[in-house]
Amino acid sequence: KAGVTQTPRYLIKTRGQQVTLSCSPISGHRSVSWYQQTPGQGLQFLFEYFSETQRNKGNFPGRFSGRQFSNSRSEMNVSTLELGDSALYLCASSWDGTGLADEQFFGPGTRLTVL
Amino acid sequence: QKEVEQNSGPLSVPEGAIASLNCTYSDRGSQSFFWYRQYSGKSPELIMFIYSNGDKEDGRFTAQLNKASQYVSLLIRDSQPSDSATYLCAVNRNRDDKIIFGKGTRLHILP
C-alpha cells in the first residue's frame, strides 16, 4: 500500500511569489491535514480537508489556502510569500480524521525556502 | 499553559536503559493520544496511539495514559542508538477535533 506522497520535495521561491504544494493521501483515506514545521514553532496545524470541504483551520493568515479534490488529493497554496514562510510543509492523511480512528500518517514533506 | 507540553531535552539515556518521555495536555476532554518519532530531516512516523487510561505495550514501547492527571508518557525499553530522534506527543483536542502537537523531546541514546 503506497504511503502519503507530496510534491515537490524541495522548492525555492522569492518573496512575493506564490506556491502550490500537492499531497496524495493513502488510498482510502479521506482526511488530509496540512502542517507547517519550523525549528522554533514545531508542528503547527494549517487546515484539514475532508470530502472536498475544509473541516478545520488553524491560525494562519489568509495567504494560506487549500483545497481537496474528489479523489482526496489535496493542494495548498501560499500567496505573496514572506521570508518567514520558509519551513517544512507536511501533509498527513487519515481515515476520517475524527473520533478515535484518526491516526495520521505523514508524507515526506515539502521543504520550502523563500529568499 | 501550552496545550501540549513536552520537555525539549535533549534527554540522554545509555544504550540498553529505559527512556522515559513525558507529555502533559490542557484539554481535559481529549480522547486520543499519539506518539510520533521524527528523525532529523525526515517526517514524523507514528509509533503508538492510546485511548484508554493505563498502559499499552507494543514491542519495546509502552504508552501510559492518565486522564485524571492529563499526562501521557512513552517508555522505550532496551534503548538502542537507532532510537535517537525527536519524539512528538500529539493530542486530539476534543472541542474541535484538531490534533495538537507538542514541540517534541530530543532523545539521544548513548552507545
mmCIF file with all atom_site columns, C-alpha atoms in Angstrom:
data_model
loop_
_atom_site.group_PDB
_atom_site.id
_atom_site.type_symbol
_atom_site.label_atom_id
_atom_site.label_alt_id
_atom_site.label_comp_id
_atom_site.label_asym_id
_atom_site.label_entity_id
_atom_site.label_seq_id
_atom_site.pdbx_PDB_ins_code
_atom_site.Cartn_x
_atom_site.Cartn_y
_atom_site.Cartn_z
_atom_site.occupancy
_atom_site.B_iso_or_equiv
_atom_site.pdbx_formal_charge
_atom_site.auth_seq_id
_atom_site.auth_comp_id
_atom_site.auth_asym_id
_atom_site.auth_atom_id
_atom_site.pdbx_PDB_model_num
ATOM 1   C CA . LYS A 1 1   ? 0.000   0.000  0.000  1.00 0.00 ? 1   LYS A CA 1
ATOM 2   C CA . ALA A 1 2   ? 1.547   3.299  -1.049 1.00 0.00 ? 2   ALA A CA 1
ATOM 3   C CA . GLY A 1 3   ? 2.099   5.920  1.605  1.00 0.00 ? 3   GLY A CA 1
ATOM 4   C CA . VAL A 1 4   ? 1.368   9.614  1.516  1.00 0.00 ? 4   VAL A CA 1
ATOM 5   C CA . THR A 1 5   ? 3.173   11.363 -1.301 1.00 0.00 ? 5   THR A CA 1
ATOM 6   C CA . GLN A 1 6   ? 3.996   15.034 -1.587 1.00 0.00 ? 6   GLN A CA 1
ATOM 7   C CA . THR A 1 7   ? 5.318   17.034 -4.486 1.00 0.00 ? 7   THR A CA 1
ATOM 8   C CA . PRO A 1 8   ? 7.583   18.792 -4.940 1.00 0.00 ? 8   PRO A CA 1
ATOM 9   C CA . ARG A 1 9   ? 10.050  17.726 -2.271 1.00 0.00 ? 9   ARG A CA 1
ATOM 10  C CA . TYR A 1 10  ? 12.069  20.920 -2.421 1.00 0.00 ? 10  TYR A CA 1
ATOM 11  C CA . LEU A 1 11  ? 11.162  24.391 -3.583 1.00 0.00 ? 11  LEU A CA 1
ATOM 12  C CA . ILE A 1 12  ? 12.972  27.701 -3.668 1.00 0.00 ? 12  ILE A CA 1
ATOM 13  C CA . LYS A 1 13  ? 10.955  30.858 -4.215 1.00 0.00 ? 13  LYS A CA 1
ATOM 14  C CA . THR A 1 14  ? 11.448  34.586 -3.756 1.00 0.00 ? 14  THR A CA 1
ATOM 15  C CA . ARG A 1 15  ? 9.420   36.960 -1.638 1.00 0.00 ? 15  ARG A CA 1
ATOM 16  C CA . GLY A 1 16  ? 6.132   37.950 -3.191 1.00 0.00 ? 16  GLY A CA 1
ATOM 17  C CA . GLN A 1 17  ? 5.774   34.837 -5.308 1.00 0.00 ? 17  GLN A CA 1
ATOM 18  C CA . GLN A 1 18  ? 3.118   32.226 -4.769 1.00 0.00 ? 18  GLN A CA 1
ATOM 19  C CA . VAL A 1 19  ? 3.489   28.467 -4.449 1.00 0.00 ? 19  VAL A CA 1
ATOM 20  C CA . THR A 1 20  ? 1.283   25.390 -4.742 1.00 0.00 ? 20  THR A CA 1
ATOM 21  C CA . LEU A 1 21  ? 2.091   22.154 -2.948 1.00 0.00 ? 21  LEU A CA 1
ATOM 22  C CA . SER A 1 22  ? 0.437   18.822 -3.649 1.00 0.00 ? 22  SER A CA 1
ATOM 23  C CA . CYS A 1 23  ? -0.428  15.853 -1.462 1.00 0.00 ? 23  CYS A CA 1
ATOM 24  C CA . SER A 1 24  ? -1.805  12.440 -2.351 1.00 0.00 ? 24  SER A CA 1
ATOM 25  C CA . PRO A 1 25  ? -3.150  10.568 0.683  1.00 0.00 ? 25  PRO A CA 1
ATOM 26  C CA . ILE A 1 26  ? -3.039  6.868  1.386  1.00 0.00 ? 26  ILE A CA 1
ATOM 27  C CA . SER A 1 27  ? -5.618  5.045  -0.705 1.00 0.00 ? 27  SER A CA 1
ATOM 28  C CA . GLY A 1 28  ? -8.942  5.027  1.109  1.00 0.00 ? 28  GLY A CA 1
ATOM 29  C CA . HIS A 1 29  ? -8.071  7.890  3.437  1.00 0.00 ? 29  HIS A CA 1
ATOM 30  C CA . ARG A 1 30  ? -10.456 10.791 3.133  1.00 0.00 ? 30  ARG A CA 1
ATOM 31  C CA . SER A 1 31  ? -8.985  13.287 5.558  1.00 0.00 ? 31  SER A CA 1
ATOM 32  C CA . VAL A 1 32  ? -5.947  15.360 4.645  1.00 0.00 ? 32  VAL A CA 1
ATOM 33  C CA . SER A 1 33  ? -4.317  17.748 7.082  1.00 0.00 ? 33  SER A CA 1
ATOM 34  C CA . TRP A 1 34  ? -1.540  20.222 6.416  1.00 0.00 ? 34  TRP A CA 1
ATOM 35  C CA . TYR A 1 35  ? 1.109   21.330 8.902  1.00 0.00 ? 35  TYR A CA 1
ATOM 36  C CA . GLN A 1 36  ? 3.941   23.807 8.899  1.00 0.00 ? 36  GLN A CA 1
ATOM 37  C CA . GLN A 1 37  ? 7.056   22.772 10.778 1.00 0.00 ? 37  GLN A CA 1
ATOM 38  C CA . THR A 1 38  ? 9.781   25.204 11.795 1.00 0.00 ? 38  THR A CA 1
ATOM 39  C CA . PRO A 1 39  ? 12.546  24.776 14.367 1.00 0.00 ? 39  PRO A CA 1
ATOM 40  C CA . GLY A 1 40  ? 11.134  27.487 16.605 1.00 0.00 ? 40  GLY A CA 1
ATOM 41  C CA . GLN A 1 41  ? 7.413   26.736 16.460 1.00 0.00 ? 41  GLN A CA 1
ATOM 42  C CA . GLY A 1 42  ? 7.328   22.997 15.928 1.00 0.00 ? 42  GLY A CA 1
ATOM 43  C CA . LEU A 1 43  ? 4.437   21.443 14.057 1.00 0.00 ? 43  LEU A CA 1
ATOM 44  C CA . GLN A 1 44  ? 1.610   23.892 13.538 1.00 0.00 ? 44  GLN A CA 1
ATOM 45  C CA . PHE A 1 45  ? -1.737  22.937 12.107 1.00 0.00 ? 45  PHE A CA 1
ATOM 46  C CA . LEU A 1 46  ? -2.760  24.766 8.942  1.00 0.00 ? 46  LEU A CA 1
ATOM 47  C CA . PHE A 1 47  ? -6.028  23.148 7.892  1.00 0.00 ? 47  PHE A CA 1
ATOM 48  C CA . GLU A 1 48  ? -7.825  19.880 7.348  1.00 0.00 ? 48  GLU A CA 1
ATOM 49  C CA . TYR A 1 49  ? -9.917  18.764 4.402  1.00 0.00 ? 49  TYR A CA 1
ATOM 50  C CA . PHE A 1 50  ? -12.471 16.019 4.321  1.00 0.00 ? 50  PHE A CA 1
ATOM 51  C CA . SER A 1 51  ? -14.680 15.154 1.346  1.00 0.00 ? 51  SER A CA 1
ATOM 52  C CA . GLU A 1 52  ? -13.566 18.263 -0.519 1.00 0.00 ? 52  GLU A CA 1
ATOM 53  C CA . THR A 1 53  ? -14.545 20.555 2.370  1.00 0.00 ? 53  THR A CA 1
ATOM 54  C CA . GLN A 1 54  ? -12.344 22.426 4.774  1.00 0.00 ? 54  GLN A CA 1
ATOM 55  C CA . ARG A 1 55  ? -13.347 20.997 8.120  1.00 0.00 ? 55  ARG A CA 1
ATOM 56  C CA . ASN A 1 56  ? -10.824 22.686 10.372 1.00 0.00 ? 56  ASN A CA 1
ATOM 57  C CA . LYS A 1 57  ? -8.494  25.621 10.181 1.00 0.00 ? 57  LYS A CA 1
ATOM 58  C CA . GLY A 1 58  ? -5.512  26.768 12.198 1.00 0.00 ? 58  GLY A CA 1
ATOM 59  C CA . ASN A 1 59  ? -4.378  30.283 12.989 1.00 0.00 ? 59  ASN A CA 1
ATOM 60  C CA . PHE A 1 60  ? -2.646  31.208 9.768  1.00 0.00 ? 60  PHE A CA 1
ATOM 61  C CA . PRO A 1 61  ? -3.284  34.272 7.586  1.00 0.00 ? 61  PRO A CA 1
ATOM 62  C CA . GLY A 1 62  ? -5.499  34.123 4.541  1.00 0.00 ? 62  GLY A CA 1
ATOM 63  C CA . ARG A 1 63  ? -2.432  33.864 2.301  1.00 0.00 ? 63  ARG A CA 1
ATOM 64  C CA . PHE A 1 64  ? -2.521  30.179 3.148  1.00 0.00 ? 64  PHE A CA 1
ATOM 65  C CA . SER A 1 65  ? -5.293  28.296 1.432  1.00 0.00 ? 65  SER A CA 1
ATOM 66  C CA . GLY A 1 66  ? -6.040  24.802 0.308  1.00 0.00 ? 66  GLY A CA 1
ATOM 67  C CA . ARG A 1 67  ? -8.453  22.558 -1.465 1.00 0.00 ? 67  ARG A CA 1
ATOM 68  C CA . GLN A 1 68  ? -9.258  18.905 -1.858 1.00 0.00 ? 68  GLN A CA 1
ATOM 69  C CA . PHE A 1 69  ? -10.350 17.075 -4.951 1.00 0.00 ? 69  PHE A CA 1
ATOM 70  C CA . SER A 1 70  ? -12.858 14.285 -5.345 1.00 0.00 ? 70  SER A CA 1
ATOM 71  C CA . ASN A 1 71  ? -10.069 11.686 -5.304 1.00 0.00 ? 71  ASN A CA 1
ATOM 72  C CA . SER A 1 72  ? -8.953  13.065 -1.891 1.00 0.00 ? 72  SER A CA 1
ATOM 73  C CA . ARG A 1 73  ? -5.785  14.581 -3.301 1.00 0.00 ? 73  ARG A CA 1
ATOM 74  C CA . SER A 1 74  ? -5.136  17.964 -1.773 1.00 0.00 ? 74  SER A CA 1
ATOM 75  C CA . GLU A 1 75  ? -3.254  21.106 -2.655 1.00 0.00 ? 75  GLU A CA 1
ATOM 76  C CA . MET A 1 76  ? -2.208  24.009 -0.533 1.00 0.00 ? 76  MET A CA 1
ATOM 77  C CA . ASN A 1 77  ? -1.354  27.437 -1.846 1.00 0.00 ? 77  ASN A CA 1
ATOM 78  C CA . VAL A 1 78  ? 0.651   30.208 -0.275 1.00 0.00 ? 78  VAL A CA 1
ATOM 79  C CA . SER A 1 79  ? 0.416   33.597 -1.923 1.00 0.00 ? 79  SER A CA 1
ATOM 80  C CA . THR A 1 80  ? 2.661   36.618 -1.513 1.00 0.00 ? 80  THR A CA 1
ATOM 81  C CA . LEU A 1 81  ? 5.426   34.598 0.071  1.00 0.00 ? 81  LEU A CA 1
ATOM 82  C CA . GLU A 1 82  ? 7.330   36.025 3.028  1.00 0.00 ? 82  GLU A CA 1
ATOM 83  C CA . LEU A 1 83  ? 10.725  35.032 4.375  1.00 0.00 ? 83  LEU A CA 1
ATOM 84  C CA . GLY A 1 84  ? 9.015   33.570 7.443  1.00 0.00 ? 84  GLY A CA 1
ATOM 85  C CA . ASP A 1 85  ? 7.145   31.090 5.280  1.00 0.00 ? 85  ASP A CA 1
ATOM 86  C CA . SER A 1 86  ? 10.351  29.095 4.872  1.00 0.00 ? 86  SER A CA 1
ATOM 87  C CA . ALA A 1 87  ? 9.536   25.783 6.508  1.00 0.00 ? 87  ALA A CA 1
ATOM 88  C CA . LEU A 1 88  ? 8.854   22.107 6.021  1.00 0.00 ? 88  LEU A CA 1
ATOM 89  C CA . TYR A 1 89  ? 5.248   21.654 4.931  1.00 0.00 ? 89  TYR A CA 1
ATOM 90  C CA . LEU A 1 90  ? 3.840   18.310 5.900  1.00 0.00 ? 90  LEU A CA 1
ATOM 91  C CA . CYS A 1 91  ? 0.709   16.629 4.737  1.00 0.00 ? 91  CYS A CA 1
ATOM 92  C CA . ALA A 1 92  ? -0.928  13.891 6.805  1.00 0.00 ? 92  ALA A CA 1
ATOM 93  C CA . SER A 1 93  ? -3.775  11.601 5.866  1.00 0.00 ? 93  SER A CA 1
ATOM 94  C CA . SER A 1 94  ? -6.172  9.614  7.983  1.00 0.00 ? 94  SER A CA 1
ATOM 95  C CA . TRP A 1 95  ? -9.295  7.553  7.517  1.00 0.00 ? 95  TRP A CA 1
ATOM 96  C CA . ASP A 1 96  ? -11.770 10.178 8.574  1.00 0.00 ? 96  ASP A CA 1
ATOM 97  C CA . GLY A 1 97  ? -9.904  12.414 10.993 1.00 0.00 ? 97  GLY A CA 1
ATOM 98  C CA . THR A 1 98  ? -12.471 12.224 13.758 1.00 0.00 ? 98  THR A CA 1
ATOM 99  C CA . GLY A 1 99  ? -13.003 10.394 16.982 1.00 0.00 ? 99  GLY A CA 1
ATOM 100 C CA . LEU A 1 100 ? -10.733 7.536  17.833 1.00 0.00 ? 100 LEU A CA 1
ATOM 101 C CA . ALA A 1 101 ? -9.992  6.376  14.300 1.00 0.00 ? 101 ALA A CA 1
ATOM 102 C CA . ASP A 1 102 ? -7.826  9.311  13.427 1.00 0.00 ? 102 ASP A CA 1
ATOM 103 C CA . GLU A 1 103 ? -4.262  8.103  13.406 1.00 0.00 ? 103 GLU A CA 1
ATOM 104 C CA . GLN A 1 104 ? -2.434  10.338 10.964 1.00 0.00 ? 104 GLN A CA 1
ATOM 105 C CA . PHE A 1 105 ? 0.255   9.212  8.565  1.00 0.00 ? 105 PHE A CA 1
ATOM 106 C CA . PHE A 1 106 ? 2.654   11.816 7.272  1.00 0.00 ? 106 PHE A CA 1
ATOM 107 C CA . GLY A 1 107 ? 4.134   12.353 3.866  1.00 0.00 ? 107 GLY A CA 1
ATOM 108 C CA . PRO A 1 108 ? 7.828   13.166 3.359  1.00 0.00 ? 108 PRO A CA 1
ATOM 109 C CA . GLY A 1 109 ? 7.132   16.894 3.291  1.00 0.00 ? 109 GLY A CA 1
ATOM 110 C CA . THR A 1 110 ? 7.976   19.767 1.005  1.00 0.00 ? 110 THR A CA 1
ATOM 111 C CA . ARG A 1 111 ? 10.906  21.912 2.069  1.00 0.00 ? 111 ARG A CA 1
ATOM 112 C CA . LEU A 1 112 ? 10.119  25.482 1.038  1.00 0.00 ? 112 LEU A CA 1
ATOM 113 C CA . THR A 1 113 ? 12.829  28.125 1.085  1.00 0.00 ? 113 THR A CA 1
ATOM 114 C CA . VAL A 1 114 ? 11.860  31.742 0.497  1.00 0.00 ? 114 VAL A CA 1
ATOM 115 C CA . LEU A 1 115 ? 14.704  34.067 -0.491 1.00 0.00 ? 115 LEU A CA 1
ATOM 116 C CA . GLN B 2 1   ? -0.421  26.950 29.737 1.00 0.00 ? 1   GLN B CA 1
ATOM 117 C CA . LYS B 2 2   ? 0.580   25.381 26.442 1.00 0.00 ? 2   LYS B CA 1
ATOM 118 C CA . GLU B 2 3   ? -1.918  22.926 25.060 1.00 0.00 ? 3   GLU B CA 1
ATOM 119 C CA . VAL B 2 4   ? 0.587   20.102 24.748 1.00 0.00 ? 4   VAL B CA 1
ATOM 120 C CA . GLU B 2 5   ? 3.814   20.390 26.692 1.00 0.00 ? 5   GLU B CA 1
ATOM 121 C CA . GLN B 2 6   ? 6.957   18.356 26.401 1.00 0.00 ? 6   GLN B CA 1
ATOM 122 C CA . ASN B 2 7   ? 10.420  18.842 27.782 1.00 0.00 ? 7   ASN B CA 1
ATOM 123 C CA . SER B 2 8   ? 12.561  19.807 24.787 1.00 0.00 ? 8   SER B CA 1
ATOM 124 C CA . GLY B 2 9   ? 15.580  17.875 26.024 1.00 0.00 ? 9   GLY B CA 1
ATOM 125 C CA . PRO B 2 10  ? 17.974  16.627 24.948 1.00 0.00 ? 10  PRO B CA 1
ATOM 126 C CA . LEU B 2 11  ? 17.340  13.573 27.054 1.00 0.00 ? 11  LEU B CA 1
ATOM 127 C CA . SER B 2 12  ? 20.447  11.393 27.162 1.00 0.00 ? 12  SER B CA 1
ATOM 128 C CA . VAL B 2 13  ? 19.986  7.720  28.031 1.00 0.00 ? 13  VAL B CA 1
ATOM 129 C CA . PRO B 2 14  ? 22.614  4.953  28.000 1.00 0.00 ? 14  PRO B CA 1
ATOM 130 C CA . GLU B 2 15  ? 22.145  2.163  25.493 1.00 0.00 ? 15  GLU B CA 1
ATOM 131 C CA . GLY B 2 16  ? 20.120  -0.670 26.980 1.00 0.00 ? 16  GLY B CA 1
ATOM 132 C CA . ALA B 2 17  ? 18.406  1.528  29.587 1.00 0.00 ? 17  ALA B CA 1
ATOM 133 C CA . ILE B 2 18  ? 14.792  2.671  29.708 1.00 0.00 ? 18  ILE B CA 1
ATOM 134 C CA . ALA B 2 19  ? 13.999  6.041  28.143 1.00 0.00 ? 19  ALA B CA 1
ATOM 135 C CA . SER B 2 20  ? 11.021  7.843  29.629 1.00 0.00 ? 20  SER B CA 1
ATOM 136 C CA . LEU B 2 21  ? 9.335   10.628 27.660 1.00 0.00 ? 21  LEU B CA 1
ATOM 137 C CA . ASN B 2 22  ? 6.588   12.729 29.175 1.00 0.00 ? 22  ASN B CA 1
ATOM 138 C CA . CYS B 2 23  ? 3.786   14.910 27.880 1.00 0.00 ? 23  CYS B CA 1
ATOM 139 C CA . THR B 2 24  ? 1.040   16.932 29.558 1.00 0.00 ? 24  THR B CA 1
ATOM 140 C CA . TYR B 2 25  ? -2.034  18.395 27.914 1.00 0.00 ? 25  TYR B CA 1
ATOM 141 C CA . SER B 2 26  ? -4.551  21.035 28.848 1.00 0.00 ? 26  SER B CA 1
ATOM 142 C CA . ASP B 2 27  ? -7.833  19.931 27.229 1.00 0.00 ? 27  ASP B CA 1
ATOM 143 C CA . ARG B 2 28  ? -9.396  17.645 29.832 1.00 0.00 ? 28  ARG B CA 1
ATOM 144 C CA . GLY B 2 29  ? -11.864 16.257 27.293 1.00 0.00 ? 29  GLY B CA 1
ATOM 145 C CA . SER B 2 30  ? -9.176  14.943 24.927 1.00 0.00 ? 30  SER B CA 1
ATOM 146 C CA . GLN B 2 31  ? -9.714  11.334 23.962 1.00 0.00 ? 31  GLN B CA 1
ATOM 147 C CA . SER B 2 32  ? -6.898  10.307 21.628 1.00 0.00 ? 32  SER B CA 1
ATOM 148 C CA . PHE B 2 33  ? -3.172  10.500 22.212 1.00 0.00 ? 33  PHE B CA 1
ATOM 149 C CA . PHE B 2 34  ? -0.335  9.757  19.841 1.00 0.00 ? 34  PHE B CA 1
ATOM 150 C CA . TRP B 2 35  ? 3.410   9.398  19.908 1.00 0.00 ? 35  TRP B CA 1
ATOM 151 C CA . TYR B 2 36  ? 5.419   10.130 16.778 1.00 0.00 ? 36  TYR B CA 1
ATOM 152 C CA . ARG B 2 37  ? 9.125   9.676  16.170 1.00 0.00 ? 37  ARG B CA 1
ATOM 153 C CA . GLN B 2 38  ? 10.909  12.086 13.872 1.00 0.00 ? 38  GLN B CA 1
ATOM 154 C CA . TYR B 2 39  ? 14.447  11.560 12.680 1.00 0.00 ? 39  TYR B CA 1
ATOM 155 C CA . SER B 2 40  ? 16.392  14.617 11.627 1.00 0.00 ? 40  SER B CA 1
ATOM 156 C CA . GLY B 2 41  ? 15.373  15.675 8.130  1.00 0.00 ? 41  GLY B CA 1
ATOM 157 C CA . LYS B 2 42  ? 12.505  13.185 7.976  1.00 0.00 ? 42  LYS B CA 1
ATOM 158 C CA . SER B 2 43  ? 8.778   13.396 8.541  1.00 0.00 ? 43  SER B CA 1
ATOM 159 C CA . PRO B 2 44  ? 7.062   12.180 11.733 1.00 0.00 ? 44  PRO B CA 1
ATOM 160 C CA . GLU B 2 45  ? 6.324   8.487  11.963 1.00 0.00 ? 45  GLU B CA 1
ATOM 161 C CA . LEU B 2 46  ? 3.502   7.169  14.137 1.00 0.00 ? 46  LEU B CA 1
ATOM 162 C CA . ILE B 2 47  ? 4.784   4.879  16.881 1.00 0.00 ? 47  ILE B CA 1
ATOM 163 C CA . MET B 2 48  ? 1.813   4.387  19.140 1.00 0.00 ? 48  MET B CA 1
ATOM 164 C CA . PHE B 2 49  ? -1.611  5.678  19.984 1.00 0.00 ? 49  PHE B CA 1
ATOM 165 C CA . ILE B 2 50  ? -3.583  5.250  23.172 1.00 0.00 ? 50  ILE B CA 1
ATOM 166 C CA . TYR B 2 51  ? -7.185  5.984  24.042 1.00 0.00 ? 51  TYR B CA 1
ATOM 167 C CA . SER B 2 52  ? -7.770  4.368  27.437 1.00 0.00 ? 52  SER B CA 1
ATOM 168 C CA . ASN B 2 53  ? -6.274  5.009  30.835 1.00 0.00 ? 53  ASN B CA 1
ATOM 169 C CA . GLY B 2 54  ? -3.441  2.678  31.720 1.00 0.00 ? 54  GLY B CA 1
ATOM 170 C CA . ASP B 2 55  ? -0.637  1.093  29.759 1.00 0.00 ? 55  ASP B CA 1
ATOM 171 C CA . LYS B 2 56  ? -0.424  -0.052 26.178 1.00 0.00 ? 56  LYS B CA 1
ATOM 172 C CA . GLU B 2 57  ? 2.566   -2.104 25.115 1.00 0.00 ? 57  GLU B CA 1
ATOM 173 C CA . ASP B 2 58  ? 3.963   -2.678 21.627 1.00 0.00 ? 58  ASP B CA 1
ATOM 174 C CA . GLY B 2 59  ? 7.336   -4.360 21.490 1.00 0.00 ? 59  GLY B CA 1
ATOM 175 C CA . ARG B 2 60  ? 9.881   -2.212 23.283 1.00 0.00 ? 60  ARG B CA 1
ATOM 176 C CA . PHE B 2 61  ? 7.437   0.689  23.514 1.00 0.00 ? 61  PHE B CA 1
ATOM 177 C CA . THR B 2 62  ? 4.880   1.304  26.252 1.00 0.00 ? 62  THR B CA 1
ATOM 178 C CA . ALA B 2 63  ? 2.479   4.226  26.243 1.00 0.00 ? 63  ALA B CA 1
ATOM 179 C CA . GLN B 2 64  ? 0.941   5.257  29.544 1.00 0.00 ? 64  GLN B CA 1
ATOM 180 C CA . LEU B 2 65  ? -2.130  7.454  29.889 1.00 0.00 ? 65  LEU B CA 1
ATOM 181 C CA . ASN B 2 66  ? -3.520  9.102  32.992 1.00 0.00 ? 66  ASN B CA 1
ATOM 182 C CA . LYS B 2 67  ? -6.506  11.263 32.036 1.00 0.00 ? 67  LYS B CA 1
ATOM 183 C CA . ALA B 2 68  ? -7.091  12.461 35.598 1.00 0.00 ? 68  ALA B CA 1
ATOM 184 C CA . SER B 2 69  ? -3.601  13.949 35.666 1.00 0.00 ? 69  SER B CA 1
ATOM 185 C CA . GLN B 2 70  ? -3.724  14.909 31.963 1.00 0.00 ? 70  GLN B CA 1
ATOM 186 C CA . TYR B 2 71  ? -0.480  13.106 31.426 1.00 0.00 ? 71  TYR B CA 1
ATOM 187 C CA . VAL B 2 72  ? 0.757   10.711 28.773 1.00 0.00 ? 72  VAL B CA 1
ATOM 188 C CA . SER B 2 73  ? 4.159   9.096  28.590 1.00 0.00 ? 73  SER B CA 1
ATOM 189 C CA . LEU B 2 74  ? 6.211   6.845  26.366 1.00 0.00 ? 74  LEU B CA 1
ATOM 190 C CA . LEU B 2 75  ? 8.679   4.308  27.714 1.00 0.00 ? 75  LEU B CA 1
ATOM 191 C CA . ILE B 2 76  ? 11.313  2.783  25.466 1.00 0.00 ? 76  ILE B CA 1
ATOM 192 C CA . ARG B 2 77  ? 12.882  -0.342 26.904 1.00 0.00 ? 77  ARG B CA 1
ATOM 193 C CA . ASP B 2 78  ? 16.335  -1.607 25.910 1.00 0.00 ? 78  ASP B CA 1
ATOM 194 C CA . SER B 2 79  ? 17.127  1.712  24.218 1.00 0.00 ? 79  SER B CA 1
ATOM 195 C CA . GLN B 2 80  ? 19.112  1.474  21.008 1.00 0.00 ? 80  GLN B CA 1
ATOM 196 C CA . PRO B 2 81  ? 21.186  4.129  19.224 1.00 0.00 ? 81  PRO B CA 1
ATOM 197 C CA . SER B 2 82  ? 18.588  3.955  16.428 1.00 0.00 ? 82  SER B CA 1
ATOM 198 C CA . ASP B 2 83  ? 16.021  5.301  18.916 1.00 0.00 ? 83  ASP B CA 1
ATOM 199 C CA . SER B 2 84  ? 17.846  8.637  18.905 1.00 0.00 ? 84  SER B CA 1
ATOM 200 C CA . ALA B 2 85  ? 15.303  11.033 17.428 1.00 0.00 ? 85  ALA B CA 1
ATOM 201 C CA . THR B 2 86  ? 12.773  13.683 18.377 1.00 0.00 ? 86  THR B CA 1
ATOM 202 C CA . TYR B 2 87  ? 9.590   12.278 19.894 1.00 0.00 ? 87  TYR B CA 1
ATOM 203 C CA . LEU B 2 88  ? 6.396   14.232 19.347 1.00 0.00 ? 88  LEU B CA 1
ATOM 204 C CA . CYS B 2 89  ? 3.346   13.912 21.549 1.00 0.00 ? 89  CYS B CA 1
ATOM 205 C CA . ALA B 2 90  ? 0.032   14.686 19.844 1.00 0.00 ? 90  ALA B CA 1
ATOM 206 C CA . VAL B 2 91  ? -3.408  15.102 21.362 1.00 0.00 ? 91  VAL B CA 1
ATOM 207 C CA . ASN B 2 92  ? -6.785  15.168 19.682 1.00 0.00 ? 92  ASN B CA 1
ATOM 208 C CA . ARG B 2 93  ? -8.430  18.289 21.107 1.00 0.00 ? 93  ARG B CA 1
ATOM 209 C CA . ASN B 2 94  ? -11.952 17.337 21.999 1.00 0.00 ? 94  ASN B CA 1
ATOM 210 C CA . ARG B 2 95  ? -13.714 20.641 21.365 1.00 0.00 ? 95  ARG B CA 1
ATOM 211 C CA . ASP B 2 96  ? -12.831 20.859 17.672 1.00 0.00 ? 96  ASP B CA 1
ATOM 212 C CA . ASP B 2 97  ? -11.186 17.535 16.799 1.00 0.00 ? 97  ASP B CA 1
ATOM 213 C CA . LYS B 2 98  ? -7.886  19.208 15.914 1.00 0.00 ? 98  LYS B CA 1
ATOM 214 C CA . ILE B 2 99  ? -4.718  17.275 16.571 1.00 0.00 ? 99  ILE B CA 1
ATOM 215 C CA . ILE B 2 100 ? -2.294  19.436 18.511 1.00 0.00 ? 100 ILE B CA 1
ATOM 216 C CA . PHE B 2 101 ? 1.380   18.561 18.627 1.00 0.00 ? 101 PHE B CA 1
ATOM 217 C CA . GLY B 2 102 ? 3.898   19.272 21.317 1.00 0.00 ? 102 GLY B CA 1
ATOM 218 C CA . LYS B 2 103 ? 7.249   20.669 20.241 1.00 0.00 ? 103 LYS B CA 1
ATOM 219 C CA . GLY B 2 104 ? 8.936   17.366 20.872 1.00 0.00 ? 104 GLY B CA 1
ATOM 220 C CA . THR B 2 105 ? 11.636  15.899 23.075 1.00 0.00 ? 105 THR B CA 1
ATOM 221 C CA . ARG B 2 106 ? 15.044  15.166 21.604 1.00 0.00 ? 106 ARG B CA 1
ATOM 222 C CA . LEU B 2 107 ? 16.260  11.775 22.731 1.00 0.00 ? 107 LEU B CA 1
ATOM 223 C CA . HIS B 2 108 ? 19.900  10.784 22.484 1.00 0.00 ? 108 HIS B CA 1
ATOM 224 C CA . ILE B 2 109 ? 20.889  7.190  23.197 1.00 0.00 ? 109 ILE B CA 1
ATOM 225 C CA . LEU B 2 110 ? 24.494  6.987  24.321 1.00 0.00 ? 110 LEU B CA 1
ATOM 226 C CA . PRO B 2 111 ? 26.342  3.967  22.872 1.00 0.00 ? 111 PRO B CA 1
#
